[in-house]
C-alpha cells in the first residue's frame, strides 16, 4: 500500500480488518499531502447538485453519517448560513430547491434540516454580512472535521488490526516479477537506509503523485489527473465577526466558497486553479491571498482585511481525474476511478475526503478478487469499517473525561482542547501527566496544548519532526498568530529526548520549523 493520506490509510484499515497482511508506506508524514490541507469539511457537496452529480452527493451524505458515528470526536455538525444577493449566479429559489433535494438525499442520516431565511432573519444570524443587495438566504447543516487527525486515527486503526505503517519511507522503484508489479524498493528519508518490500498486490493511493508512480510501472502511461490548487488563508475571527460557517458566492467571480470558524480564528477558502508542475511545488502566492481577501471583504464590508491580517495559510493540490470536456476546474467531477495497470498495480484516483471509506472498500474488494485469481484464496467479506469506531470515537459523552482532566489540575481550556482532539483516548494523556507533572507544561503562551501531547504524538502517532507535531497533530500553525513558532523549541527539546537527538539536532529542528513557516506564503 503506497500513500499515507486519507485514502491510503482507509485502504490499509479495511484490508487489515479483513485479515489481509498489509504494509503502508508514505514518503513524508502521514496526511502531509492533500489530506491535511483541505477545507476540513465532511459534506455532501451542495454545489455538485448544480452539475447533476446526484449519485455523488447521495454517497457523500451517507458517508457523512458514517463518519459522525465512528469518529464523533473529530467530525462535528456545523450550521452554514448562505446569503443570497441580487444578481447572484445562484438565486434564492434555486438555492432553496437545492437544499430541499440535499435534505431529501440525506434521508434519516440528515444532520439537520435547512430553513429559508428572509433578509432580516439572515442579518440577525450573521449581522456583519453585507446588507446592500441582500435578498435573504438559508441555513443548512454539514460537518467540519480535523482532516489530519482523521487520517491519523484511520491509520492507527489499521495498525491496531495488524497493518505495518511506515512514514518517511519513499518508493524509489517498483519491483517486477513475471510481468507483475511485485513490491517496491524503499528508502528511509530520515536515515538514508534502503531496503525492499515484496507484495502480492501493490496499491497506488498517492493522490497528486498518482501519475508519477504509474510511470514507474509504465513509463509510457498517459496522465490520468488534472491537478488543481486550493488555497486557504487564516485570519482572526474577530476581524470578520462571523458567528458560524458562511457559504457564499464570491463577488469576484461567482464561485462558491466558505468562511469557516476554527476557534478564535476563521479560515477562508478555497481557490480552484490549475496547477502545473510537481505537487510539492505548490505555494500560496499573492494572487491567491488577494482573491480570498477581496471575496471576504465584499461579504464582510467592515472587515477591511489586508495581507498583514493573514496569520497562516495553506495550499493543497487536488488529484482530480482529468475530463477533456471540462472547460473549467469547477466542472471537473470529484468522482473517483479505480484502474489496473499493465503490471497489475491497482491505482485509485480522484474522490474526496468525505467518501474515503467507500473508496477504500472498493479498492480492497478488487484486491481480494486479485488475490483469489492469483492463489485461489477465499474472498474476505466486507469489513465493518462503518461500525467500528476509530480510536477515540468509542464514547459520545466525554464530559467525565474533561472533568478528570480538570481534577488533575489542567485548565478547562486544556481539558476541552484534549477532548476535541483525542476523544475517549484522553485518559492515556492524563496517565502521562500523572506520571510526570512536567508534561502538564503548556507548549505555547497563547494555546492550551501541553507537553504530554508531544510524547503521545511520537509514541503513538508516528511524529518525526517538529512540523509533524505542530502542524498536523496539534494545529498550532492555524491556532496561534505566530504559527506555533514560540512552541517549536519546547517541542524540539521533548522530541529530542524521545528520539535521541543531540543538542545540535534539537536546535536545528526548531530553527527549521521557524524558517519553513516564515516561507509558507509570499504575500
Short mmCIF file of C-alpha atoms in Angstrom, two decimals:
data_model
loop_
_atom_site.label_atom_id
_atom_site.label_comp_id
_atom_site.label_asym_id
_atom_site.label_seq_id
_atom_site.Cartn_x
_atom_site.Cartn_y
_atom_site.Cartn_z
CA UNK A 1 0.00 0.00 0.00
CA UNK A 2 1.71 3.19 -1.21
CA UNK A 3 0.40 6.50 0.11
CA UNK A 4 -0.39 7.62 3.65
CA UNK A 5 -3.16 10.10 3.01
CA UNK A 6 -6.77 9.54 3.99
CA UNK A 7 -7.47 7.09 1.15
CA UNK A 8 -4.32 5.05 1.72
CA UNK A 9 -4.99 4.90 5.45
CA UNK A 10 -8.58 3.86 4.73
CA UNK A 11 -7.44 1.07 2.41
CA UNK A 12 -4.92 -0.20 4.97
CA UNK A 13 -7.60 -0.22 7.68
CA UNK A 14 -10.17 -2.01 5.52
CA UNK A 15 -7.67 -4.61 4.30
CA UNK A 16 -6.28 -5.28 7.79
CA UNK A 17 -9.81 -5.66 9.18
CA UNK A 18 -10.42 -8.34 6.53
CA UNK A 19 -7.40 -10.27 7.80
CA UNK A 20 -5.02 -9.39 4.96
CA UNK A 21 -1.31 -8.82 5.56
CA UNK A 22 -0.82 -5.09 4.95
CA UNK A 23 2.11 -2.69 4.81
CA UNK A 24 1.59 1.03 4.22
CA UNK A 25 4.49 3.28 3.19
CA UNK A 26 4.39 7.08 2.91
CA UNK A 27 7.20 9.29 1.58
CA UNK A 28 6.52 12.03 4.16
CA UNK A 29 4.43 12.37 7.26
CA UNK A 30 1.03 10.74 7.30
CA UNK A 31 -1.55 13.18 5.90
CA UNK A 32 1.22 15.60 4.91
CA UNK A 33 -0.20 15.99 1.40
CA UNK A 34 -3.71 16.97 0.40
CA UNK A 35 -5.27 15.14 3.34
CA UNK A 36 -4.10 17.75 5.86
CA UNK A 37 -4.68 20.86 3.79
CA UNK A 38 -8.29 20.54 2.68
CA UNK A 39 -11.28 22.71 3.60
CA UNK A 40 -11.82 20.32 6.54
CA UNK A 41 -15.40 19.64 5.56
CA UNK A 42 -17.28 16.36 5.72
CA UNK A 43 -20.14 17.20 3.42
CA UNK A 44 -22.39 16.00 0.67
CA UNK A 45 -21.23 18.68 -1.73
CA UNK A 46 -24.20 21.01 -2.17
CA UNK A 47 -22.65 22.69 -5.18
CA UNK A 48 -22.27 19.36 -7.00
CA UNK A 49 -26.05 19.30 -7.44
CA UNK A 50 -25.59 22.18 -9.90
CA UNK A 51 -23.67 19.79 -12.13
CA UNK A 52 -26.20 16.97 -11.78
CA UNK A 53 -23.93 14.75 -9.68
CA UNK A 54 -26.81 13.43 -7.59
CA UNK A 55 -25.27 10.00 -7.01
CA UNK A 56 -22.03 11.53 -5.72
CA UNK A 57 -23.98 13.75 -3.33
CA UNK A 58 -26.08 10.82 -2.12
CA UNK A 59 -22.97 8.71 -1.43
CA UNK A 60 -21.22 11.58 0.32
CA UNK A 61 -24.21 12.29 2.55
CA UNK A 62 -24.31 8.62 3.54
CA UNK A 63 -20.61 8.71 4.38
CA UNK A 64 -21.09 11.92 6.36
CA UNK A 65 -23.46 9.97 8.61
CA UNK A 66 -20.99 7.10 8.96
CA UNK A 67 -18.13 9.38 9.98
CA UNK A 68 -20.30 11.13 12.55
CA UNK A 69 -20.92 7.71 14.06
CA UNK A 70 -17.37 6.29 14.05
CA UNK A 71 -15.44 9.50 14.80
CA UNK A 72 -17.74 11.78 16.81
CA UNK A 73 -14.75 13.49 18.47
CA UNK A 74 -13.30 14.56 15.11
CA UNK A 75 -16.39 15.15 12.97
CA UNK A 76 -18.85 17.75 14.23
CA UNK A 77 -22.15 19.11 12.86
CA UNK A 78 -21.86 22.72 11.74
CA UNK A 79 -24.57 25.16 10.68
CA UNK A 80 -23.91 27.08 7.47
CA UNK A 81 -25.51 30.40 6.56
CA UNK A 82 -25.81 31.01 2.82
CA UNK A 83 -26.68 34.64 1.92
CA UNK A 84 -28.12 35.49 -1.49
CA UNK A 85 -27.77 38.88 -3.19
CA UNK A 86 -29.44 40.42 -6.20
CA UNK A 87 -27.66 39.31 -9.33
CA UNK A 88 -26.01 36.26 -7.73
CA UNK A 89 -25.37 33.30 -10.00
CA UNK A 90 -27.45 31.15 -7.64
CA UNK A 91 -30.82 32.86 -6.99
CA UNK A 92 -32.66 32.22 -3.73
CA UNK A 93 -35.31 29.96 -5.27
CA UNK A 94 -32.63 27.75 -6.79
CA UNK A 95 -30.72 27.56 -3.51
CA UNK A 96 -33.83 26.53 -1.59
CA UNK A 97 -34.71 23.93 -4.21
CA UNK A 98 -31.19 22.53 -3.98
CA UNK A 99 -31.33 22.39 -0.18
CA UNK A 100 -34.68 20.62 -0.29
CA UNK A 101 -33.08 17.95 -2.50
CA UNK A 102 -29.99 17.90 -0.27
CA UNK A 103 -32.10 17.08 2.79
CA UNK A 104 -34.09 14.51 0.83
CA UNK A 105 -30.92 12.71 -0.27
CA UNK A 106 -29.61 12.67 3.32
CA UNK A 107 -32.78 10.92 4.48
CA UNK A 108 -32.63 9.54 8.00
CA UNK A 109 -28.89 10.34 8.17
CA UNK A 110 -29.53 14.07 7.98
CA UNK A 111 -27.63 16.27 10.41
CA UNK A 112 -30.31 18.97 10.47
CA UNK A 113 -32.96 20.29 8.11
CA UNK A 114 -32.42 23.53 6.24
CA UNK A 115 -34.66 26.55 6.58
CA UNK A 116 -35.06 29.56 4.38
CA UNK A 117 -34.17 32.96 5.83
CA UNK A 118 -35.53 36.34 4.88
CA UNK A 119 -33.23 39.33 4.83
CA UNK A 120 -33.90 40.35 8.44
CA UNK A 121 -33.61 36.81 9.81
CA UNK A 122 -30.33 36.27 7.97
CA UNK A 123 -28.85 39.50 9.35
CA UNK A 124 -29.92 38.53 12.84
CA UNK A 125 -27.99 35.29 12.38
CA UNK A 126 -24.90 36.93 10.82
CA UNK A 127 -25.12 40.72 11.37
CA UNK A 128 -21.71 41.52 9.88
CA UNK A 129 -22.64 40.29 6.40
CA UNK A 130 -23.14 42.91 3.68
CA UNK A 131 -26.70 44.23 3.76
CA UNK A 132 -26.74 46.03 0.40
CA UNK A 133 -28.46 43.87 -2.22
CA UNK A 134 -29.25 41.08 0.25
CA UNK A 135 -32.48 39.25 -0.59
CA UNK A 136 -32.33 36.58 2.10
CA UNK A 137 -30.80 33.13 2.06
CA UNK A 138 -30.87 29.91 4.01
CA UNK A 139 -29.31 27.97 6.84
CA UNK A 140 -28.34 24.31 6.38
CA UNK A 141 -26.14 21.71 8.06
CA UNK A 142 -22.97 19.86 7.17
CA UNK A 143 -19.94 18.79 9.19
CA UNK A 144 -16.45 20.05 9.92
CA UNK A 145 -13.53 17.78 10.73
CA UNK A 146 -9.86 17.82 11.58
CA UNK A 147 -8.69 16.19 8.36
CA UNK A 148 -5.16 15.35 9.52
CA UNK A 149 -6.30 13.79 12.78
CA UNK A 150 -8.99 11.84 10.93
CA UNK A 151 -6.24 10.39 8.73
CA UNK A 152 -4.07 9.59 11.75
CA UNK A 153 -6.96 7.89 13.54
CA UNK A 154 -7.67 5.79 10.46
CA UNK A 155 -4.01 4.76 10.17
CA UNK A 156 -3.88 3.93 13.87
CA UNK A 157 -6.95 1.74 13.49
CA UNK A 158 -5.20 -0.04 10.61
CA UNK A 159 -2.17 -0.62 12.83
CA UNK A 160 -4.37 -1.97 15.63
CA UNK A 161 -5.64 -4.57 13.18
CA UNK A 162 -2.13 -5.61 12.23
CA UNK A 163 -1.07 -3.27 9.42
CA UNK A 164 2.57 -2.16 9.35
CA UNK A 165 2.78 1.62 8.89
CA UNK A 166 5.98 3.42 7.87
CA UNK A 167 6.17 7.18 7.34
CA UNK A 168 9.10 8.98 5.70
CA UNK A 169 9.62 5.88 3.57
CA UNK A 170 9.95 6.67 -0.12
CA UNK A 171 9.37 4.31 -3.04
CA UNK A 172 12.39 4.66 -5.34
CA UNK A 173 11.46 1.89 -7.78
CA UNK A 174 8.89 -0.84 -8.27
CA UNK A 175 9.87 -4.50 -8.23
CA UNK A 176 8.65 -6.70 -11.08
CA UNK A 177 8.27 -10.46 -11.38
CA UNK A 178 6.65 -12.41 -14.21
CA UNK A 179 5.32 -9.18 -15.73
CA UNK A 180 3.69 -8.06 -12.50
CA UNK A 181 4.48 -5.32 -10.00
CA UNK A 182 5.63 -7.40 -7.05
CA UNK A 183 6.78 -4.85 -4.50
CA UNK A 184 8.94 -1.78 -4.16
CA UNK A 185 12.42 -0.60 -3.37
CA UNK A 186 12.33 1.76 -0.40
CA UNK A 187 14.47 4.47 1.15
CA UNK A 188 14.13 5.89 4.65
CA UNK A 189 14.19 9.64 4.05
CA UNK A 190 15.38 10.39 7.60
CA UNK A 191 18.26 7.91 7.86
CA UNK A 192 19.03 7.11 4.23
CA UNK A 193 18.63 3.37 4.85
CA UNK A 194 17.36 1.34 1.90
CA UNK A 195 15.51 -1.93 1.52
CA UNK A 196 12.85 -3.76 -0.44
CA UNK A 197 9.34 -4.95 0.30
CA UNK A 198 7.57 -7.63 -1.71
CA UNK A 199 3.81 -7.88 -2.06
CA UNK A 200 1.27 -9.98 -3.94
CA UNK A 201 -0.73 -6.84 -4.78
CA UNK A 202 0.51 -3.25 -4.82
CA UNK A 203 -1.93 -0.35 -4.50
CA UNK A 204 -1.18 3.20 -5.63
CA UNK A 205 -3.07 5.69 -3.45
CA UNK A 206 -0.67 8.60 -3.73
CA UNK A 207 -3.13 11.37 -4.54
CA UNK A 208 -1.45 14.14 -6.58
CA UNK A 209 1.59 11.88 -7.10
CA UNK A 210 -0.51 9.15 -8.74
CA UNK A 211 0.81 9.68 -12.26
CA UNK A 212 4.44 9.78 -11.10
CA UNK A 213 4.07 6.33 -9.51
CA UNK A 214 2.17 5.00 -12.53
CA UNK A 215 5.15 5.95 -14.69
CA UNK A 216 7.35 3.69 -12.55
CA UNK A 217 5.04 0.85 -13.60
CA UNK A 218 4.68 2.01 -17.21
CA UNK A 219 6.97 4.81 -18.47
CA UNK A 220 4.51 5.46 -21.30
CA UNK A 221 1.44 5.83 -19.08
CA UNK A 222 -0.76 8.72 -20.16
CA UNK A 223 -1.61 11.27 -17.45
CA UNK A 224 -4.73 10.40 -15.50
CA UNK A 225 -5.04 13.51 -13.36
CA UNK A 226 -5.83 17.18 -13.70
CA UNK A 227 -4.18 18.86 -10.74
CA UNK A 228 -5.86 21.93 -9.27
CA UNK A 229 -4.68 24.11 -6.43
CA UNK A 230 -6.83 25.04 -3.44
CA UNK A 231 -5.61 27.75 -1.08
CA UNK A 232 -6.94 28.87 2.31
CA UNK A 233 -5.94 31.81 4.48
CA UNK A 234 -6.44 32.19 8.23
CA UNK A 235 -7.40 35.49 9.90
CA UNK A 236 -8.53 36.48 13.40
CA UNK A 237 -12.21 35.64 13.60
CA UNK A 238 -12.99 38.92 15.35
CA UNK A 239 -11.98 40.82 12.22
CA UNK A 240 -14.77 39.19 10.22
CA UNK A 241 -17.29 38.83 13.00
CA UNK A 242 -18.79 35.62 11.63
CA UNK A 243 -20.72 33.70 14.27
CA UNK A 244 -20.66 30.44 12.35
CA UNK A 245 -19.85 28.99 8.95
CA UNK A 246 -20.69 31.05 5.87
CA UNK A 247 -21.20 29.72 2.35
CA UNK A 248 -21.08 32.48 -0.22
CA UNK A 249 -20.66 33.16 -3.89
CA UNK A 250 -17.56 35.24 -4.44
CA UNK A 251 -18.20 38.78 -5.64
CA UNK A 252 -15.01 38.42 -7.67
CA UNK A 253 -16.01 35.53 -9.95
CA UNK A 254 -19.22 33.95 -8.62
CA UNK A 255 -17.56 30.79 -7.32
CA UNK A 256 -18.93 29.10 -4.19
CA UNK A 257 -16.52 29.49 -1.26
CA UNK A 258 -16.52 29.35 2.53
CA UNK A 259 -15.66 31.35 5.61
CA UNK A 260 -15.27 28.77 8.37
CA UNK A 261 -14.79 29.12 12.12
CA UNK A 262 -11.79 27.50 13.80
CA UNK A 263 -11.70 28.55 17.43
CA UNK A 264 -10.58 32.17 17.71
CA UNK A 265 -9.67 32.19 14.03
CA UNK A 266 -11.50 31.79 10.74
CA UNK A 267 -10.21 30.34 7.52
CA UNK A 268 -11.30 31.49 4.09
CA UNK A 269 -11.24 29.25 1.05
CA UNK A 270 -10.84 27.98 -1.39
CA UNK A 271 -9.26 28.81 -4.70
CA UNK A 272 -9.56 26.40 -7.61
CA UNK A 273 -6.90 26.93 -10.25
CA UNK A 274 -4.95 24.57 -12.48
CA UNK A 275 -1.56 23.57 -11.12
CA UNK A 276 1.29 22.73 -13.47
CA UNK A 277 4.39 21.08 -12.12
CA UNK A 278 5.05 18.67 -9.26
CA UNK A 279 2.55 18.76 -6.38
CA UNK A 280 5.24 19.60 -3.83
CA UNK A 281 5.98 22.82 -5.73
CA UNK A 282 2.53 24.29 -4.99
CA UNK A 283 2.77 27.52 -3.00
CA UNK A 284 0.43 30.14 -1.63
CA UNK A 285 1.04 33.20 -3.74
CA UNK A 286 -0.04 36.83 -3.73
CA UNK A 287 -2.84 36.24 -6.24
CA UNK A 288 -4.37 33.54 -4.02
CA UNK A 289 -4.35 35.77 -0.97
CA UNK A 290 -5.70 38.78 -2.86
CA UNK A 291 -8.59 36.78 -4.31
CA UNK A 292 -9.63 35.31 -0.97
CA UNK A 293 -9.38 38.58 0.92
CA UNK A 294 -11.27 40.50 -1.78
CA UNK A 295 -14.05 37.92 -1.66
CA UNK A 296 -14.23 38.04 2.14
CA UNK A 297 -14.14 41.85 2.26
CA UNK A 298 -17.01 42.02 -0.22
CA UNK A 299 -19.09 39.77 2.03
CA UNK A 300 -17.99 41.45 5.28
CA UNK A 301 -17.57 45.14 4.37
CA UNK A 302 -16.39 46.21 7.83
CA UNK A 303 -13.54 43.68 7.89
CA UNK A 304 -11.07 45.62 5.69
CA UNK A 305 -8.74 42.63 5.62
CA UNK A 306 -5.25 43.07 4.19
CA UNK A 307 -2.42 40.56 3.71
CA UNK A 308 -0.98 41.70 7.05
CA UNK A 309 -4.05 40.22 8.76
CA UNK A 310 -3.28 36.72 7.46
CA UNK A 311 -1.84 34.69 10.33
CA UNK A 312 -1.45 31.43 8.42
CA UNK A 313 -2.15 29.91 5.02
CA UNK A 314 -2.06 26.57 3.31
CA UNK A 315 -2.42 25.29 -0.21
CA UNK A 316 -3.21 21.79 -1.37
CA UNK A 317 -3.28 20.08 -4.74
CA UNK A 318 -6.44 18.20 -5.67
CA UNK A 319 -5.89 14.96 -7.61
CA UNK A 320 -8.93 15.27 -9.89
CA UNK A 321 -9.49 12.79 -12.69
CA UNK A 322 -8.98 14.63 -15.96
CA UNK A 323 -12.07 15.30 -18.06
CA UNK A 324 -11.44 16.56 -21.60
CA UNK A 325 -14.93 18.05 -21.67
CA UNK A 326 -14.47 20.19 -18.55
CA UNK A 327 -13.70 23.75 -19.58
CA UNK A 328 -13.09 24.99 -16.02
CA UNK A 329 -11.73 23.39 -12.87
CA UNK A 330 -15.14 23.72 -11.20
CA UNK A 331 -16.62 21.47 -13.88
CA UNK A 332 -14.18 18.62 -13.19
CA UNK A 333 -16.00 15.83 -11.38
CA UNK A 334 -14.99 14.80 -7.86
CA UNK A 335 -15.79 11.18 -8.71
CA UNK A 336 -13.03 8.62 -8.32
CA UNK A 337 -11.72 5.89 -10.62
CA UNK A 338 -10.06 2.55 -9.92
CA UNK A 339 -7.88 1.04 -12.63
CA UNK A 340 -5.40 -1.79 -13.09
CA UNK A 341 -2.11 -1.07 -14.83
CA UNK A 342 -0.16 -3.31 -17.21
CA UNK A 343 1.81 -4.66 -14.23
CA UNK A 344 -1.42 -5.32 -12.29
CA UNK A 345 -0.79 -2.44 -9.88
CA UNK A 346 -4.09 -1.04 -8.64
CA UNK A 347 -4.49 2.74 -8.80
CA UNK A 348 -7.20 4.73 -7.04
CA UNK A 349 -7.54 8.37 -8.08
CA UNK A 350 -9.93 11.25 -7.57
CA UNK A 351 -12.64 11.32 -4.94
CA UNK A 352 -12.94 13.50 -1.88
CA UNK A 353 -12.23 13.40 1.84
CA UNK A 354 -15.82 12.56 2.78
CA UNK A 355 -16.00 9.41 0.65
CA UNK A 356 -12.61 7.92 1.52
CA UNK A 357 -14.07 4.92 3.38
CA UNK A 358 -16.26 3.91 0.43
CA UNK A 359 -13.31 4.32 -1.94
CA UNK A 360 -11.18 2.12 0.31
CA UNK A 361 -13.79 -0.63 0.38
CA UNK A 362 -13.94 -0.71 -3.42
CA UNK A 363 -10.16 -0.97 -3.64
CA UNK A 364 -9.98 -3.84 -1.14
CA UNK A 365 -12.80 -5.62 -2.95
CA UNK A 366 -10.59 -5.54 -6.05
CA UNK A 367 -7.55 -6.65 -4.02
CA UNK A 368 -9.43 -9.72 -2.77
CA UNK A 369 -10.51 -10.54 -6.34
CA UNK A 370 -6.90 -10.31 -7.49
CA UNK A 371 -5.64 -12.49 -4.64
CA UNK A 372 -8.33 -15.07 -5.41
CA UNK A 373 -7.25 -15.06 -9.04
CA UNK A 374 -3.59 -15.48 -8.06
CA UNK A 375 -3.79 -18.27 -5.50
CA UNK A 376 -7.43 -19.24 -5.11
CA UNK A 377 -7.79 -17.96 -1.56
CA UNK A 378 -11.37 -17.22 -0.45
CA UNK A 379 -12.50 -13.65 -0.81
CA UNK A 380 -12.90 -11.99 2.57
CA UNK A 381 -16.26 -10.45 3.39
CA UNK A 382 -16.54 -6.69 3.66
CA UNK A 383 -15.12 -5.26 6.87
CA UNK A 384 -17.33 -3.37 9.35
CA UNK A 385 -15.46 -0.11 8.80
CA UNK A 386 -18.78 1.72 9.02
CA UNK A 387 -19.48 0.38 12.51
CA UNK A 388 -16.21 0.07 14.40
CA UNK A 389 -15.25 3.43 15.95
CA UNK A 390 -11.93 4.99 15.09
CA UNK A 391 -9.53 5.41 18.03
CA UNK A 392 -11.03 7.99 20.38
CA UNK A 393 -14.53 7.61 18.97
CA UNK A 394 -15.68 4.92 21.36
CA UNK A 395 -17.57 7.28 23.70
CA UNK A 396 -20.02 10.06 22.89
CA UNK A 397 -20.34 11.58 26.34
CA UNK A 398 -16.88 12.98 27.05
CA UNK A 399 -17.94 15.16 29.99
CA UNK A 400 -16.50 12.78 32.62
CA UNK A 401 -13.18 12.70 30.75
CA UNK A 402 -12.98 16.50 30.64
CA UNK A 403 -13.81 16.58 34.36
CA UNK A 404 -11.00 14.11 35.08
CA UNK A 405 -8.55 16.36 33.24
CA UNK A 406 -9.54 19.33 35.38
CA UNK A 407 -9.32 17.24 38.55
CA UNK A 408 -5.72 16.51 37.58
CA UNK A 409 -5.05 20.24 37.62
CA UNK A 410 -5.31 21.02 33.89
CA UNK A 411 -7.16 24.15 32.87
CA UNK A 412 -10.67 23.98 31.44
CA UNK A 413 -9.26 25.22 28.13
CA UNK A 414 -6.69 22.41 28.05
CA UNK A 415 -9.32 19.83 29.00
CA UNK A 416 -11.57 20.98 26.16
CA UNK A 417 -8.62 21.02 23.76
CA UNK A 418 -7.66 17.43 24.63
CA UNK A 419 -11.21 16.12 24.37
CA UNK A 420 -11.66 17.73 20.94
CA UNK A 421 -8.56 16.01 19.58
CA UNK A 422 -8.36 12.67 21.35
CA UNK A 423 -11.91 11.88 22.46
CA UNK A 424 -12.07 8.73 24.55
CA UNK A 425 -8.27 8.41 24.45
CA UNK A 426 -7.70 11.44 26.68
CA UNK A 427 -7.12 9.16 29.73
CA UNK A 428 -3.90 7.96 28.06
CA UNK A 429 -2.62 11.54 28.10
CA UNK A 430 -3.79 12.04 31.65
CA UNK A 431 -1.80 8.96 32.67
CA UNK A 432 1.32 10.58 31.19
CA UNK A 433 0.68 13.75 33.17
CA UNK A 434 0.02 11.83 36.37
CA UNK A 435 3.35 10.03 35.99
CA UNK A 436 5.32 13.19 35.13
CA UNK A 437 3.84 16.53 36.17
CA UNK A 438 6.22 18.38 33.85
CA UNK A 439 4.14 17.04 30.97
CA UNK A 440 1.34 19.39 32.04
CA UNK A 441 3.51 22.34 30.97
CA UNK A 442 1.91 24.48 28.20
CA UNK A 443 3.80 24.49 24.92
CA UNK A 444 2.79 27.99 23.84
CA UNK A 445 1.76 31.05 25.88
CA UNK A 446 -1.38 31.57 23.78
CA UNK A 447 -2.51 27.96 23.34
CA UNK A 448 -3.82 25.20 25.66
CA UNK A 449 -1.64 22.39 24.24
CA UNK A 450 0.67 20.68 26.74
CA UNK A 451 3.93 18.74 26.63
CA UNK A 452 2.21 15.37 27.11
CA UNK A 453 0.82 15.71 23.60
CA UNK A 454 4.34 15.71 22.16
CA UNK A 455 5.10 12.43 23.90
CA UNK A 456 1.83 10.98 22.66
CA UNK A 457 2.49 12.18 19.09
CA UNK A 458 5.90 10.50 18.99
CA UNK A 459 4.97 7.27 20.76
CA UNK A 460 1.55 6.65 19.23
CA UNK A 461 1.15 8.84 16.14
CA UNK A 462 4.43 8.41 14.21
CA UNK A 463 5.55 12.05 14.61
CA UNK A 464 9.15 12.50 13.48
CA UNK A 465 9.57 16.27 13.02
CA UNK A 466 8.50 19.45 14.79
CA UNK A 467 6.13 20.21 11.90
CA UNK A 468 4.53 16.78 12.30
CA UNK A 469 3.56 17.81 15.83
CA UNK A 470 2.72 21.50 15.48
CA UNK A 471 1.08 21.43 12.04
CA UNK A 472 -0.76 18.10 11.80
CA UNK A 473 -1.17 16.75 15.34
CA UNK A 474 -1.76 19.91 17.39
CA UNK A 475 -2.73 22.55 14.77
CA UNK A 476 -0.76 25.37 16.41
CA UNK A 477 0.08 26.70 12.97
CA UNK A 478 -3.53 27.82 12.45
CA UNK A 479 -4.45 28.43 16.09
CA UNK A 480 -1.73 30.91 17.09
CA UNK A 481 -0.81 34.21 15.50
CA UNK A 482 2.87 33.22 15.20
CA UNK A 483 2.03 29.88 13.52
CA UNK A 484 3.29 27.97 16.56
CA UNK A 485 6.88 29.23 16.28
CA UNK A 486 7.08 30.06 20.00
CA UNK A 487 6.37 26.40 20.79
CA UNK A 488 8.99 24.97 18.44
CA UNK A 489 11.94 24.97 20.92
CA UNK A 490 9.93 23.18 23.62
CA UNK A 491 8.59 20.64 21.12
CA UNK A 492 12.08 20.05 19.68
CA UNK A 493 13.56 19.50 23.16
CA UNK A 494 10.89 16.99 24.09
CA UNK A 495 11.19 15.16 20.75
CA UNK A 496 14.97 15.10 21.13
CA UNK A 497 14.63 13.27 24.44
CA UNK A 498 12.34 10.69 22.85
CA UNK A 499 14.16 10.24 19.54
CA UNK A 500 17.75 10.53 20.73
CA UNK A 501 18.65 13.85 19.11
CA UNK A 502 21.75 15.69 20.25
CA UNK A 503 21.76 19.40 21.17
CA UNK A 504 22.61 20.47 17.63
CA UNK A 505 19.78 18.41 16.16
CA UNK A 506 17.32 19.88 18.66
CA UNK A 507 18.34 23.44 17.82
CA UNK A 508 18.24 22.73 14.09
CA UNK A 509 14.77 21.15 14.32
CA UNK A 510 13.33 24.26 15.98
CA UNK A 511 15.10 26.58 13.55
CA UNK A 512 13.94 24.58 10.53
CA UNK A 513 10.33 24.86 11.65
CA UNK A 514 10.57 28.63 12.13
CA UNK A 515 12.22 29.06 8.73
CA UNK A 516 9.67 26.87 6.95
CA UNK A 517 6.74 28.72 8.47
CA UNK A 518 8.22 32.09 7.55
CA UNK A 519 8.22 30.90 3.93
CA UNK A 520 4.68 29.47 3.87
CA UNK A 521 3.35 32.30 1.70
CA UNK A 522 4.84 35.21 -0.17
CA UNK A 523 2.09 37.82 0.26
#
